[in-house]
Amino acid sequence: MADDLLIPTTEIKRQCPQPASDKGARTEAIALALSGVAVMPAGLIGAGSSWEGRGPVRIGPEAIAAGLAALTPPERIEISDIVTHGRAGTVSGRIWREGRVALFCHVIRYTSAAAREVAQMVSFEHQERASG
């Protein structure tokens, strides 16, 4: 991921190797943007692209950009897995936001296996339970 797309106040740790393929790197970059850690890479969001997760479903570049702008950047994110296959990719791990730790997973579906345009993004965050 290009360092100029990162938000410098967030600590990023990887529990897995950095992606070796362009599709893996693109999937990670999108997931970081969906987490509020980076700027969405240009040219990936088309008129029919959608994002479902926090708040209402957003369709199209303007609506998705507005949703991303409303995110509070996390203090820290740990990426545990990046998986791509065919027209899909997922990135999962833990995120620290506003004093809470949550498990996260971003599922990204592309319009083709070349992964040049996003068809759908679905984001999940689930607060971890306190142990004890």
PDB file of C-alpha atoms in Angstrom, residues 45-115:
ATOM      1  CA  ILE A  45     -15.449   2.577  -6.939  1.00  0.00           C
ATOM      2  CA  GLY A  46     -17.931   2.657  -9.820  1.00  0.00           C
ATOM      3  CA  ALA A  47     -21.475   3.975 -10.103  1.00  0.00           C
ATOM      4  CA  GLY A  48     -22.937   0.621  -9.068  1.00  0.00           C
ATOM      5  CA  SER A  49     -20.467  -0.149  -6.269  1.00  0.00           C
ATOM      6  CA  SER A  50     -22.037  -0.611  -2.840  1.00  0.00           C
ATOM      7  CA  TRP A  51     -20.834  -0.634   0.768  1.00  0.00           C
ATOM      8  CA  GLU A  52     -22.827  -2.217   3.577  1.00  0.00           C
ATOM      9  CA  GLY A  53     -21.682  -2.061   7.174  1.00  0.00           C
ATOM     10  CA  ARG A  54     -21.904   0.857   9.538  1.00  0.00           C
ATOM     11  CA  GLY A  55     -25.066   2.797   8.819  1.00  0.00           C
ATOM     12  CA  PRO A  56     -27.183   2.539   5.679  1.00  0.00           C
ATOM     13  CA  VAL A  57     -26.126   0.789   2.473  1.00  0.00           C
ATOM     14  CA  ARG A  58     -24.206   3.267   0.339  1.00  0.00           C
ATOM     15  CA  ILE A  59     -24.265   3.022  -3.454  1.00  0.00           C
ATOM     16  CA  GLY A  60     -21.917   4.899  -5.791  1.00  0.00           C
ATOM     17  CA  PRO A  61     -18.714   6.857  -5.307  1.00  0.00           C
ATOM     18  CA  GLU A  62     -20.240   9.928  -3.650  1.00  0.00           C
ATOM     19  CA  ALA A  63     -22.253   8.000  -1.059  1.00  0.00           C
ATOM     20  CA  ILE A  64     -19.320   5.709  -0.243  1.00  0.00           C
ATOM     21  CA  ALA A  65     -16.944   8.691   0.059  1.00  0.00           C
ATOM     22  CA  ALA A  66     -19.379  10.377   2.474  1.00  0.00           C
ATOM     23  CA  GLY A  67     -19.529   7.222   4.605  1.00  0.00           C
ATOM     24  CA  LEU A  68     -15.742   6.951   4.677  1.00  0.00           C
ATOM     25  CA  ALA A  69     -15.391  10.626   5.633  1.00  0.00           C
ATOM     26  CA  ALA A  70     -17.640  10.031   8.655  1.00  0.00           C
ATOM     27  CA  LEU A  71     -15.404   7.272  10.085  1.00  0.00           C
ATOM     28  CA  THR A  72     -13.351   7.916  13.197  1.00  0.00           C
ATOM     29  CA  PRO A  73      -9.799   6.714  12.494  1.00  0.00           C
ATOM     30  CA  PRO A  74      -8.823   3.905  14.877  1.00  0.00           C
ATOM     31  CA  GLU A  75      -5.857   4.126  17.191  1.00  0.00           C
ATOM     32  CA  ARG A  76      -4.570   0.745  16.054  1.00  0.00           C
ATOM     33  CA  ILE A  77      -5.381  -2.056  13.644  1.00  0.00           C
ATOM     34  CA  GLU A  78      -3.977  -5.578  13.452  1.00  0.00           C
ATOM     35  CA  ILE A  79      -4.444  -7.480  10.215  1.00  0.00           C
ATOM     36  CA  SER A  80      -4.484 -11.224  10.771  1.00  0.00           C
ATOM     37  CA  ASP A  81      -5.628 -12.506   7.365  1.00  0.00           C
ATOM     38  CA  ILE A  82      -5.782 -11.341   3.758  1.00  0.00           C
ATOM     39  CA  VAL A  83      -7.407 -13.827   1.398  1.00  0.00           C
ATOM     40  CA  THR A  84      -8.260 -13.392  -2.282  1.00  0.00           C
ATOM     41  CA  HIS A  85      -9.783 -15.858  -4.703  1.00  0.00           C
ATOM     42  CA  GLY A  86     -11.492 -15.214  -8.008  1.00  0.00           C
ATOM     43  CA  ARG A  87     -13.667 -12.106  -7.754  1.00  0.00           C
ATOM     44  CA  ALA A  88     -13.523 -11.814  -3.951  1.00  0.00           C
ATOM     45  CA  GLY A  89     -11.198 -10.851  -1.149  1.00  0.00           C
ATOM     46  CA  THR A  90     -11.378 -10.587   2.631  1.00  0.00           C
ATOM     47  CA  VAL A  91      -9.281  -8.832   5.240  1.00  0.00           C
ATOM     48  CA  SER A  92      -9.788  -9.560   8.931  1.00  0.00           C
ATOM     49  CA  GLY A  93      -8.223  -8.843  12.290  1.00  0.00           C
ATOM     50  CA  ARG A  94      -8.670  -6.578  15.328  1.00  0.00           C
ATOM     51  CA  ILE A  95      -9.293  -2.859  15.511  1.00  0.00           C
ATOM     52  CA  TRP A  96      -8.944  -0.436  18.448  1.00  0.00           C
ATOM     53  CA  ARG A  97     -11.346   2.477  18.145  1.00  0.00           C
ATOM     54  CA  GLU A  98     -12.453   4.895  20.868  1.00  0.00           C
ATOM     55  CA  GLY A  99     -11.069   2.726  23.675  1.00  0.00           C
ATOM     56  CA  ARG A 100     -12.715  -0.516  22.494  1.00  0.00           C
ATOM     57  CA  VAL A 101     -11.338  -3.573  20.735  1.00  0.00           C
ATOM     58  CA  ALA A 102     -13.374  -5.226  18.016  1.00  0.00           C
ATOM     59  CA  LEU A 103     -12.903  -8.066  15.593  1.00  0.00           C
ATOM     60  CA  PHE A 104     -13.362  -6.913  12.002  1.00  0.00           C
ATOM     61  CA  CYS A 105     -13.789  -8.423   8.570  1.00  0.00           C
ATOM     62  CA  HIS A 106     -14.164  -6.639   5.251  1.00  0.00           C
ATOM     63  CA  VAL A 107     -15.499  -8.684   2.341  1.00  0.00           C
ATOM     64  CA  ILE A 108     -14.795  -7.167  -1.063  1.00  0.00           C
ATOM     65  CA  ARG A 109     -16.372  -8.483  -4.258  1.00  0.00           C
ATOM     66  CA  TYR A 110     -15.010  -7.269  -7.576  1.00  0.00           C
ATOM     67  CA  THR A 111     -16.784  -7.039 -10.928  1.00  0.00           C
ATOM     68  CA  SER A 112     -14.208  -9.451 -12.421  1.00  0.00           C
ATOM     69  CA  ALA A 113     -11.292 -11.631 -11.334  1.00  0.00           C
ATOM     70  CA  ALA A 114      -8.938  -8.841 -12.490  1.00  0.00           C
ATOM     71  CA  ALA A 115     -10.129  -6.837  -9.419  1.00  0.00           C
TER      72      ALA A 115
END
